[in-house]
Short mmCIF file of C-alpha atoms in Angstrom, two decimals:
data_model
loop_
_atom_site.label_atom_id
_atom_site.label_comp_id
_atom_site.label_asym_id
_atom_site.label_seq_id
_atom_site.Cartn_x
_atom_site.Cartn_y
_atom_site.Cartn_z
CA MET A 4 65.14 -16.36 9.14
CA GLU A 5 61.44 -17.26 8.73
CA ALA A 6 60.62 -20.92 9.35
CA SER A 7 59.21 -22.66 6.27
CA PRO A 8 55.55 -23.64 6.76
CA ALA A 9 54.88 -27.25 7.78
CA LEU A 10 54.04 -29.59 4.91
CA SER A 11 50.39 -30.54 4.32
CA ARG A 12 49.15 -34.07 4.90
CA ILE A 13 47.20 -34.17 1.59
CA GLY A 14 46.46 -32.02 -1.46
CA LEU A 15 43.35 -31.28 -3.52
CA ALA A 16 43.30 -29.83 -7.05
CA GLY A 17 40.06 -28.58 -8.65
CA LEU A 18 38.08 -26.12 -6.55
CA ALA A 19 34.60 -26.07 -8.08
CA VAL A 20 31.76 -26.64 -5.58
CA MET A 21 32.56 -30.31 -4.81
CA GLY A 22 36.32 -29.73 -4.57
CA GLN A 23 36.02 -26.72 -2.27
CA ASN A 24 33.61 -28.51 0.04
CA LEU A 25 35.66 -31.70 0.23
CA ALA A 26 38.86 -29.69 0.92
CA LEU A 27 37.13 -27.80 3.76
CA ASN A 28 35.74 -31.07 5.14
CA ILE A 29 39.29 -32.57 5.23
CA ALA A 30 40.69 -29.42 6.93
CA ASP A 31 37.76 -29.41 9.35
CA LYS A 32 38.70 -32.92 10.48
CA GLY A 33 42.15 -31.61 11.46
CA PHE A 34 44.21 -32.70 8.43
CA PRO A 35 46.35 -29.86 7.01
CA ILE A 36 45.57 -29.63 3.28
CA SER A 37 47.06 -27.82 0.27
CA VAL A 38 44.71 -26.69 -2.50
CA TYR A 39 45.30 -25.69 -6.12
CA ASN A 40 43.16 -24.54 -9.04
CA ARG A 41 44.08 -23.33 -12.50
CA THR A 42 41.80 -20.31 -12.05
CA THR A 43 43.49 -18.55 -9.14
CA SER A 44 40.33 -16.75 -7.92
CA LYS A 45 39.01 -20.17 -6.83
CA VAL A 46 42.08 -20.63 -4.61
CA ASP A 47 41.43 -17.25 -2.96
CA GLU A 48 37.75 -18.07 -2.51
CA THR A 49 38.62 -21.38 -0.80
CA LEU A 50 41.19 -19.69 1.48
CA ASP A 51 38.57 -17.11 2.43
CA ARG A 52 36.04 -19.83 3.28
CA ALA A 53 38.65 -21.77 5.32
CA HIS A 54 39.28 -18.58 7.31
CA ARG A 55 35.56 -17.84 7.84
CA GLU A 56 34.57 -21.43 8.64
CA GLY A 57 36.94 -21.73 11.60
CA GLN A 58 40.54 -20.84 10.73
CA LEU A 59 40.91 -24.26 9.09
CA PRO A 60 44.42 -25.66 8.31
CA LEU A 61 44.27 -25.05 4.55
CA SER A 62 46.98 -23.49 2.38
CA GLY A 63 46.47 -22.20 -1.16
CA HIS A 64 48.95 -22.62 -4.04
CA TYR A 65 49.05 -21.04 -7.47
CA THR A 66 51.38 -23.30 -9.50
CA PRO A 67 51.39 -27.11 -9.85
CA ARG A 68 54.99 -27.21 -8.59
CA ASP A 69 54.39 -25.18 -5.41
CA PHE A 70 51.25 -27.18 -4.77
CA VAL A 71 52.90 -30.60 -5.09
CA LEU A 72 56.00 -29.63 -3.11
CA SER A 73 53.85 -28.34 -0.23
CA ILE A 74 52.63 -31.89 0.50
CA LYS A 75 54.42 -34.34 2.77
CA PRO A 76 55.79 -37.45 0.95
CA PRO A 77 54.53 -39.98 0.08
CA ARG A 78 52.14 -37.42 -1.38
CA SER A 79 48.44 -38.03 -1.91
CA VAL A 80 46.65 -35.63 -4.25
CA ILE A 81 42.88 -35.67 -4.85
CA ILE A 82 41.75 -34.20 -8.16
CA LEU A 83 38.17 -33.06 -8.65
CA VAL A 84 37.86 -31.78 -12.19
CA LYS A 85 35.44 -32.54 -15.04
CA ALA A 86 35.73 -36.15 -16.26
CA GLY A 87 37.59 -36.92 -19.48
CA SER A 88 40.50 -34.91 -20.90
CA PRO A 89 40.60 -32.27 -18.07
CA VAL A 90 41.60 -35.17 -15.76
CA ASP A 91 44.44 -36.17 -18.12
CA GLN A 92 45.63 -32.54 -18.36
CA THR A 93 45.60 -32.13 -14.56
CA ILE A 94 47.47 -35.42 -14.07
CA ALA A 95 50.10 -34.34 -16.65
CA ALA A 96 50.60 -30.96 -14.92
CA LEU A 97 50.91 -32.45 -11.43
CA SER A 98 52.79 -35.69 -12.12
CA GLU A 99 55.73 -33.72 -13.53
CA HIS A 100 56.55 -32.72 -9.95
CA MET A 101 55.59 -35.98 -8.21
CA SER A 102 57.90 -38.79 -7.10
CA PRO A 103 57.59 -42.59 -7.22
CA GLY A 104 55.30 -43.77 -4.40
CA ASP A 105 53.12 -40.62 -4.58
CA CYS A 106 49.44 -41.12 -5.30
CA ILE A 107 46.75 -39.50 -7.44
CA ILE A 108 43.10 -39.91 -6.42
CA ASP A 109 40.46 -38.98 -9.02
CA GLY A 110 37.22 -38.12 -7.21
CA GLY A 111 35.12 -37.37 -10.33
CA ASN A 112 32.39 -39.38 -12.07
CA GLU A 113 34.80 -41.04 -14.46
CA TRP A 114 34.21 -43.90 -16.89
CA TYR A 115 35.89 -46.88 -15.20
CA GLU A 116 38.01 -47.85 -18.22
CA ASN A 117 39.62 -44.38 -18.25
CA THR A 118 40.65 -45.02 -14.64
CA GLU A 119 42.14 -48.40 -15.60
CA ARG A 120 44.15 -46.74 -18.37
CA ARG A 121 45.40 -44.07 -15.93
CA ILE A 122 46.34 -46.70 -13.32
CA TYR A 123 48.57 -48.29 -15.94
CA ASP A 124 50.06 -44.94 -17.10
CA ALA A 125 50.71 -43.86 -13.50
CA SER A 126 52.41 -47.16 -12.67
CA GLN A 127 54.87 -46.53 -15.54
CA LYS A 128 56.06 -43.48 -13.56
CA GLY A 129 56.03 -45.33 -10.24
CA LEU A 130 52.88 -43.47 -9.12
CA LEU A 131 49.91 -45.04 -7.33
CA TYR A 132 46.35 -44.34 -8.44
CA LEU A 133 42.81 -44.47 -7.02
CA GLY A 134 39.51 -43.83 -8.82
CA MET A 135 37.16 -42.76 -6.03
CA GLY A 136 33.40 -42.37 -6.38
CA VAL A 137 32.11 -39.51 -4.20
CA SER A 138 28.38 -39.27 -3.52
CA GLY A 139 26.31 -36.80 -1.53
CA GLY A 140 26.42 -33.63 -3.59
CA GLU A 141 27.88 -30.43 -2.18
CA GLU A 142 26.31 -30.96 1.24
CA GLY A 143 27.77 -34.46 1.50
CA ALA A 144 31.20 -33.31 0.31
CA ARG A 145 31.32 -30.68 3.08
CA HIS A 146 29.85 -32.66 5.98
CA GLY A 147 30.34 -36.35 5.12
CA PRO A 148 30.00 -38.08 1.74
CA SER A 149 29.88 -41.76 0.85
CA LEU A 150 33.29 -42.64 -0.64
CA MET A 151 34.01 -45.50 -3.04
CA PRO A 152 37.79 -45.77 -3.65
CA GLY A 153 39.12 -48.44 -6.01
CA GLY A 154 42.60 -49.09 -7.44
CA SER A 155 45.86 -49.30 -5.50
CA HIS A 156 45.36 -50.82 -2.03
CA GLU A 157 48.62 -49.25 -0.85
CA ALA A 158 47.34 -45.82 -1.91
CA TYR A 159 44.13 -46.45 0.02
CA ASN A 160 46.07 -47.40 3.15
CA ASN A 161 48.09 -44.16 2.91
CA ILE A 162 44.95 -42.04 3.30
CA LYS A 163 42.58 -44.47 5.01
CA ASP A 164 42.66 -42.46 8.28
CA ILE A 165 41.65 -39.28 6.41
CA LEU A 166 38.87 -40.92 4.37
CA GLN A 167 37.41 -42.63 7.45
CA LYS A 168 37.17 -39.28 9.30
CA VAL A 169 35.85 -37.33 6.29
CA ALA A 170 33.16 -39.84 5.21
CA ALA A 171 29.61 -39.84 6.58
CA GLN A 172 29.35 -41.78 9.85
CA VAL A 173 26.65 -44.40 10.47
CA GLU A 174 26.18 -46.69 13.48
CA ASP A 175 28.28 -49.46 11.92
CA GLY A 176 31.21 -47.29 10.83
CA PRO A 177 32.30 -44.65 8.34
CA CYS A 178 30.72 -44.71 4.82
CA VAL A 179 33.94 -45.68 3.06
CA THR A 180 35.58 -49.00 2.27
CA TYR A 181 38.25 -50.20 -0.12
CA ILE A 182 36.09 -51.28 -3.08
CA GLY A 183 38.57 -53.35 -5.09
CA GLU A 184 41.11 -53.33 -7.90
CA GLY A 185 41.15 -51.27 -11.08
CA GLY A 186 38.20 -49.07 -11.93
CA SER A 187 35.86 -50.79 -9.44
CA GLY A 188 35.32 -47.61 -7.37
CA ASN A 189 34.12 -45.69 -10.44
CA PHE A 190 31.98 -48.61 -11.60
CA VAL A 191 30.28 -48.92 -8.21
CA LYS A 192 29.58 -45.16 -8.18
CA MET A 193 28.15 -45.42 -11.71
CA VAL A 194 25.72 -48.17 -10.66
CA HIS A 195 24.85 -46.16 -7.51
CA ASN A 196 23.81 -43.37 -9.88
CA GLY A 197 21.80 -45.80 -12.02
CA ILE A 198 19.92 -46.94 -8.90
CA GLU A 199 19.42 -43.25 -8.06
CA TYR A 200 17.79 -42.73 -11.52
CA GLY A 201 15.39 -45.59 -10.72
CA ASP A 202 14.58 -44.22 -7.26
CA MET A 203 13.85 -40.72 -8.54
CA GLN A 204 11.66 -42.03 -11.37
CA LEU A 205 9.65 -44.25 -9.01
CA ILE A 206 9.10 -41.35 -6.58
CA SER A 207 7.94 -39.11 -9.43
CA GLU A 208 5.44 -41.80 -10.51
CA ALA A 209 4.10 -42.11 -6.94
CA TYR A 210 3.63 -38.32 -6.97
CA ASP A 211 1.89 -38.43 -10.37
CA VAL A 212 -0.61 -41.10 -9.28
CA LEU A 213 -1.35 -39.42 -5.93
CA LYS A 214 -1.80 -36.03 -7.58
CA HIS A 215 -3.82 -37.03 -10.64
CA VAL A 216 -5.74 -40.11 -9.48
CA GLY A 217 -5.98 -39.17 -5.80
CA GLY A 218 -6.40 -35.44 -6.42
CA LEU A 219 -3.99 -34.61 -3.59
CA SER A 220 -2.70 -31.08 -3.05
CA ASN A 221 0.97 -30.20 -2.59
CA SER A 222 0.47 -29.64 1.14
CA GLU A 223 -1.13 -33.10 1.47
CA LEU A 224 1.75 -34.59 -0.57
CA ALA A 225 4.29 -32.88 1.72
CA GLU A 226 2.58 -34.50 4.72
CA ILE A 227 2.40 -37.93 3.09
CA PHE A 228 6.07 -37.96 2.10
CA ALA A 229 7.09 -36.70 5.55
CA GLU A 230 5.07 -39.54 7.08
CA TRP A 231 6.60 -42.10 4.68
CA ASN A 232 10.00 -40.83 5.75
CA ARG A 233 9.26 -42.03 9.27
CA GLY A 234 8.69 -45.62 8.10
CA GLU A 235 10.21 -48.25 5.83
CA LEU A 236 10.73 -45.71 3.00
CA GLU A 237 12.87 -43.44 5.20
CA SER A 238 15.56 -42.05 2.89
CA PHE A 239 17.25 -38.90 1.69
CA LEU A 240 15.18 -38.73 -1.53
CA ILE A 241 11.82 -39.15 0.28
CA GLU A 242 12.87 -36.53 2.86
CA ILE A 243 13.85 -33.90 0.27
CA THR A 244 10.68 -34.65 -1.75
CA ALA A 245 8.55 -33.74 1.30
CA ASP A 246 10.48 -30.45 1.53
CA ILE A 247 10.06 -29.66 -2.19
CA PHE A 248 6.24 -29.69 -1.91
CA LYS A 249 6.34 -27.04 0.86
CA VAL A 250 8.24 -24.34 -1.05
CA LYS A 251 6.06 -21.43 -2.22
CA ASP A 252 6.68 -19.74 -5.57
CA GLU A 253 8.17 -16.27 -5.10
CA TYR A 254 6.77 -14.93 -8.40
CA SER A 255 3.12 -16.05 -8.19
CA GLU A 256 0.52 -17.99 -6.26
CA GLY A 257 1.01 -21.62 -5.27
CA GLU A 258 4.05 -23.85 -4.91
CA LEU A 259 7.25 -23.67 -6.91
CA VAL A 260 7.17 -27.36 -7.93
CA ASP A 261 4.22 -26.69 -10.27
CA LYS A 262 6.13 -23.97 -12.14
CA ILE A 263 9.14 -26.13 -13.02
CA LEU A 264 9.55 -27.16 -16.65
CA ASP A 265 9.12 -30.94 -17.06
CA LYS A 266 12.42 -31.62 -18.83
CA THR A 267 15.03 -33.65 -16.96
CA GLY A 268 18.76 -33.11 -17.26
CA MET A 269 21.38 -35.87 -16.97
CA LYS A 270 25.14 -36.27 -16.78
CA GLY A 271 25.57 -39.70 -18.39
CA THR A 272 26.10 -42.18 -15.54
CA GLY A 273 22.55 -43.57 -15.94
CA LYS A 274 23.17 -44.14 -19.63
CA TRP A 275 26.48 -45.90 -18.89
CA THR A 276 24.69 -48.14 -16.37
CA VAL A 277 22.09 -49.25 -18.93
CA GLN A 278 24.79 -49.79 -21.59
CA GLN A 279 26.82 -51.94 -19.18
CA ALA A 280 23.71 -53.95 -18.24
CA ALA A 281 23.11 -54.66 -21.94
CA GLU A 282 26.76 -55.61 -22.52
CA LEU A 283 26.74 -57.99 -19.57
CA SER A 284 23.28 -59.42 -20.45
CA VAL A 285 21.86 -58.31 -17.11
CA ALA A 286 18.19 -57.24 -17.06
CA ALA A 287 17.86 -53.74 -15.56
CA PRO A 288 14.41 -52.69 -16.79
CA THR A 289 13.59 -50.22 -13.99
CA ILE A 290 16.84 -48.32 -14.49
CA ALA A 291 16.38 -48.45 -18.29
CA ALA A 292 12.77 -47.18 -17.99
CA SER A 293 13.94 -44.25 -15.86
CA LEU A 294 16.54 -43.37 -18.50
CA ASP A 295 13.93 -43.60 -21.29
CA CYS A 296 11.69 -41.27 -19.29
CA ARG A 297 14.44 -38.68 -19.11
CA TYR A 298 14.80 -38.91 -22.90
CA LEU A 299 11.03 -38.55 -23.39
CA SER A 300 10.87 -35.64 -20.96
CA GLY A 301 13.35 -33.84 -23.23
CA LEU A 302 10.81 -33.98 -26.08
CA LYS A 303 8.64 -31.31 -24.45
CA GLU A 304 7.49 -29.64 -27.70
CA GLU A 305 6.81 -33.01 -29.37
CA ARG A 306 4.78 -34.13 -26.36
CA GLU A 307 2.69 -30.96 -26.42
CA LYS A 308 1.94 -31.48 -30.13
CA ALA A 309 1.15 -35.17 -29.58
CA SER A 310 -1.27 -34.19 -26.83
CA GLU A 311 -3.11 -31.86 -29.28
CA VAL A 312 -3.15 -34.34 -32.20
CA LEU A 313 -4.48 -37.18 -30.03
CA LYS A 314 -7.15 -34.94 -28.50
CA GLU A 315 -8.32 -34.08 -32.02
CA ALA A 316 -8.33 -37.80 -32.81
CA GLY A 317 -10.80 -38.25 -29.97
CA LEU A 318 -8.62 -39.02 -26.94
CA LYS A 319 -10.20 -37.59 -23.80
CA ASP A 320 -8.29 -35.31 -21.43
CA GLU A 321 -4.75 -36.31 -20.52
CA VAL A 322 -5.86 -38.14 -17.39
CA GLN A 323 -8.93 -40.30 -17.96
CA ASN A 324 -11.68 -40.51 -15.40
CA VAL A 325 -10.96 -43.80 -13.72
CA GLY A 326 -14.67 -44.36 -13.39
CA VAL A 327 -14.49 -45.17 -9.69
CA HIS A 328 -14.59 -43.09 -6.58
CA VAL A 329 -11.06 -43.28 -5.23
CA ASP A 330 -10.58 -44.10 -1.57
CA LYS A 331 -7.74 -41.66 -0.84
CA LYS A 332 -6.54 -43.36 2.33
CA ARG A 333 -6.28 -46.71 0.60
CA LEU A 334 -4.67 -45.22 -2.50
CA ILE A 335 -1.96 -43.54 -0.38
CA ASP A 336 -1.20 -46.82 1.38
CA ASP A 337 -1.21 -48.76 -1.89
CA VAL A 338 1.19 -46.30 -3.51
CA ARG A 339 3.53 -46.56 -0.51
CA GLN A 340 3.63 -50.35 -0.88
CA ALA A 341 4.03 -50.19 -4.66
CA LEU A 342 6.91 -47.74 -4.29
CA TYR A 343 8.68 -49.98 -1.77
CA ALA A 344 8.27 -53.17 -3.84
CA SER A 345 9.39 -51.36 -7.02
CA LYS A 346 12.46 -50.04 -5.21
CA ILE A 347 13.51 -53.53 -4.14
CA CYS A 348 13.48 -54.57 -7.82
CA SER A 349 15.53 -51.53 -8.82
CA TYR A 350 18.20 -52.20 -6.17
CA ALA A 351 18.18 -55.91 -7.08
CA GLN A 352 18.95 -54.98 -10.71
CA GLY A 353 21.81 -52.69 -9.63
CA MET A 354 23.30 -55.34 -7.35
CA ASN A 355 23.04 -58.01 -10.08
CA LEU A 356 24.89 -55.71 -12.48
CA LEU A 357 27.64 -55.22 -9.87
CA ARG A 358 27.87 -58.98 -9.32
CA SER A 359 28.16 -59.68 -13.04
CA LYS A 360 30.92 -57.08 -13.51
CA SER A 361 32.72 -58.25 -10.38
CA ASP A 362 32.76 -61.82 -11.74
CA GLN A 363 33.94 -60.66 -15.15
CA LYS A 364 36.78 -58.51 -13.75
CA GLY A 365 37.68 -60.55 -10.65
CA TRP A 366 37.02 -57.54 -8.36
CA ASN A 367 35.57 -59.65 -5.58
CA LEU A 368 33.09 -56.93 -4.55
CA ASN A 369 31.52 -57.20 -1.10
CA PHE A 370 27.81 -56.39 -1.65
CA GLY A 371 26.88 -56.19 2.03
CA GLU A 372 29.69 -53.68 2.55
CA LEU A 373 28.55 -51.63 -0.48
CA ALA A 374 25.03 -51.45 0.98
CA ARG A 375 26.56 -50.37 4.30
CA ILE A 376 28.62 -47.47 2.87
CA TRP A 377 25.52 -46.23 1.01
CA LYS A 378 23.61 -45.92 4.30
CA GLY A 379 24.96 -42.41 4.91
CA GLY A 380 26.21 -39.41 2.97
CA CYS A 381 25.05 -40.48 -0.49
CA ILE A 382 21.97 -39.64 -2.54
CA ILE A 383 20.41 -43.14 -2.32
CA ARG A 384 20.98 -43.39 1.44
CA ALA A 385 18.01 -45.17 2.94
CA VAL A 386 17.09 -47.18 6.00
CA PHE A 387 16.35 -50.24 3.89
CA LEU A 388 20.00 -50.46 2.79
CA ASP A 389 20.62 -51.94 6.23
CA ARG A 390 18.24 -54.77 5.28
CA ILE A 391 20.14 -55.24 2.00
CA LYS A 392 23.40 -55.42 3.97
CA LYS A 393 21.88 -58.12 6.23
CA ALA A 394 20.54 -60.05 3.23
CA TYR A 395 24.09 -60.34 1.82
CA GLN A 396 25.45 -61.21 5.27
CA ARG A 397 22.94 -64.06 5.44
CA ASN A 398 23.94 -65.21 1.96
CA PRO A 399 26.95 -63.60 0.20
CA ASN A 400 26.05 -65.56 -2.97
CA LEU A 401 22.43 -64.37 -3.04
CA ALA A 402 21.22 -64.63 -6.66
CA SER A 403 18.84 -61.68 -6.29
CA LEU A 404 17.37 -59.57 -3.48
CA VAL A 405 13.97 -60.78 -4.70
CA VAL A 406 14.76 -64.29 -3.37
CA ASP A 407 16.16 -63.24 -0.01
CA PRO A 408 13.56 -64.78 2.37
CA GLU A 409 12.79 -61.44 4.07
CA PHE A 410 12.52 -59.39 0.88
CA ALA A 411 10.56 -62.22 -0.81
CA ARG A 412 8.01 -62.10 2.01
CA GLU A 413 7.72 -58.31 1.68
CA MET A 414 7.24 -58.49 -2.10
CA VAL A 415 4.50 -61.09 -1.71
CA GLN A 416 2.74 -59.02 0.99
CA ARG A 417 2.84 -55.91 -1.20
CA GLN A 418 2.08 -57.34 -4.61
CA ALA A 419 -1.72 -56.87 -4.41
CA ALA A 420 -1.31 -53.15 -3.63
CA TRP A 421 1.39 -52.88 -6.31
CA ARG A 422 -0.90 -54.41 -8.96
CA ARG A 423 -3.78 -52.14 -7.92
CA VAL A 424 -1.64 -49.02 -8.34
CA VAL A 425 -0.26 -50.05 -11.73
CA GLY A 426 -3.74 -51.13 -12.92
CA LEU A 427 -5.32 -47.88 -11.73
CA ALA A 428 -2.59 -45.80 -13.40
CA ILE A 429 -3.01 -47.69 -16.68
CA SER A 430 -6.80 -47.19 -16.68
CA ALA A 431 -6.30 -43.49 -15.91
CA GLY A 432 -3.78 -43.11 -18.75
CA ILE A 433 -0.95 -42.16 -16.40
CA SER A 434 2.39 -43.67 -17.36
CA THR A 435 4.23 -45.48 -14.57
CA PRO A 436 7.08 -47.03 -16.58
CA GLY A 437 9.32 -47.59 -13.53
CA MET A 438 6.65 -49.34 -11.45
CA CYS A 439 5.49 -51.34 -14.51
CA ALA A 440 9.10 -52.33 -15.31
CA SER A 441 9.68 -53.43 -11.71
CA LEU A 442 6.44 -55.41 -11.64
CA SER A 443 7.19 -57.07 -15.00
CA TYR A 444 10.68 -57.90 -13.75
CA PHE A 445 9.21 -59.50 -10.63
CA ASP A 446 6.55 -61.39 -12.62
CA THR A 447 9.07 -62.65 -15.17
CA TYR A 448 11.72 -63.62 -12.62
CA ARG A 449 9.28 -65.55 -10.39
CA ARG A 450 7.81 -67.73 -13.17
CA ALA A 451 9.27 -71.21 -13.50
CA ARG A 452 8.16 -71.35 -17.15
CA LEU A 453 8.04 -68.45 -19.63
CA PRO A 454 6.70 -68.24 -23.22
CA ALA A 455 10.34 -68.22 -24.42
CA ASN A 456 9.68 -71.75 -25.81
CA LEU A 457 7.66 -70.11 -28.62
CA VAL A 458 10.46 -67.59 -29.32
CA GLN A 459 12.95 -70.48 -29.59
CA ALA A 460 10.61 -72.28 -32.01
CA GLN A 461 10.39 -69.13 -34.16
CA ARG A 462 14.18 -68.73 -34.12
CA ASP A 463 14.61 -72.33 -35.17
CA LEU A 464 12.03 -71.99 -37.99
CA PHE A 465 13.50 -68.90 -39.66
CA GLY A 466 17.18 -69.30 -38.78
CA ALA A 467 17.77 -72.96 -37.90
CA HIS A 468 19.09 -71.78 -34.50
CA THR A 469 18.09 -75.12 -32.88
CA TYR A 470 16.38 -75.56 -29.51
CA GLU A 471 16.66 -77.76 -26.44
CA ARG A 472 13.86 -79.92 -25.06
CA ILE A 473 12.58 -80.17 -21.51
CA ASP A 474 12.35 -83.97 -21.59
CA ARG A 475 15.61 -85.12 -23.22
CA PRO A 476 19.17 -83.79 -23.65
CA GLY A 477 20.74 -82.39 -26.83
CA SER A 478 20.03 -79.72 -29.46
CA TYR A 479 17.25 -80.16 -32.01
CA HIS A 480 16.26 -78.64 -35.33
CA THR A 481 12.84 -79.12 -36.93
CA GLU A 482 11.62 -78.53 -40.49
CA TRP A 483 8.68 -76.55 -39.10
CA THR A 484 7.23 -75.16 -42.36
CA LYS A 485 7.43 -78.49 -44.16
CA LEU A 486 5.79 -80.37 -41.26
CA ALA A 487 3.09 -77.68 -40.92
CA ARG A 488 2.27 -77.99 -44.65
CA GLU A 489 2.18 -81.79 -44.37
CA SER A 490 -0.14 -81.46 -41.44
CA ASN A 491 -2.36 -79.08 -43.48
CA SER A 492 -2.52 -81.47 -46.42
CA SER A 493 -3.29 -84.45 -44.21
CA VAL A 494 -6.14 -82.48 -42.58
CA ALA A 495 -7.40 -81.52 -46.06
CA ALA A 496 -7.25 -85.19 -47.17
CA LEU A 497 -9.29 -86.24 -44.16
CA ASN A 498 -11.93 -83.65 -45.03
#
């Protein structure tokens, strides 16, 4: 009689690119894994890859029942399917064959409240549940992503050894940590993506200024970004940007980057981030500006028409002559500093949003630890995340990265360059909404007194909303219009 095959340590359902790569990563680390997909050809494809990539311990299954029963109890099943109702359908199909104490881990970009609903539904059946953010794209999934699991702590402990091996490794540990209760893992991944929107926008603005004000070629840009990647800006996004400028177009002369249509796609996490910031009354202008830019980029035909209409109305070429001879070397250094200072503001906004949500939900997020697990594997991985980690270690209750003594010093040192870049871009007619939003954020946040006193006076005049005074306690209301008229008539009487 043939011996029945040994049970797998973990299962994974949903074998699109991310699912396949994560399954192979788990098998590669020596954990026997079962895989399942509704479309059976994907199962065969994954089995074939497991065979080719080193006879990895991966078994394929073609029905939910066979798949679930091939996993050793208490079972842990990762699902990587499209967010929304496909997740609910997959859970329904699998949970039929699962037992109390088994766990479902959703690794998709899910809205955190859906995860909280599923945690509750799963608990009714005695099942454990994790919503786990996974960042790093297909490359990260295969060779080491950043993982953000939130939900059942018991479920996390059941697979902690697997996640720690599978995650990207940095000098201070694997890029995974238990995030917190409920949908915190999904929420943290969502904000990570919002920060990513800001980062990408700021880099594109640096490129725009260097190209159109500095007149730099793609090969010069490739060199500059490669050089920046050896300094304080060292990060995944700067590194890949240097590579992008080097790629030649296979259909015609020049580089491919210049042939790409200027319309940006998006999946929705950036929009969710901005909506959450608004709901929690947290200012996130850099992230919001990057989202607005994606919307505007989608209006390609409208922009082309606007360009024509405004030219006819007398507007000079798209990029105005700045009227000065640009010192390229200085411009490059200024843009580097402006990019760094703008980034600090973008990360500060993301962290403040996480703090506000953590307070609201009682998640008790550890911000230094979040910065640490983003140091490897994920899209926003960057050397300066280590400095963010240290800032929160110095002061876990830090109000904003902008007021951490080290970051504050860096912002002050870079602000002259930052202002020069933004000023130059404005005079040249080049939009730098991300850098402008970051600079406005910095300038508003650092001022002890803002013109909001006038806004409060206006609100009190037209809506009797009352105001407070700086020199005595209490709320006040003034009959502004009446007093202004009296003042007018007394002036007239004097004349």
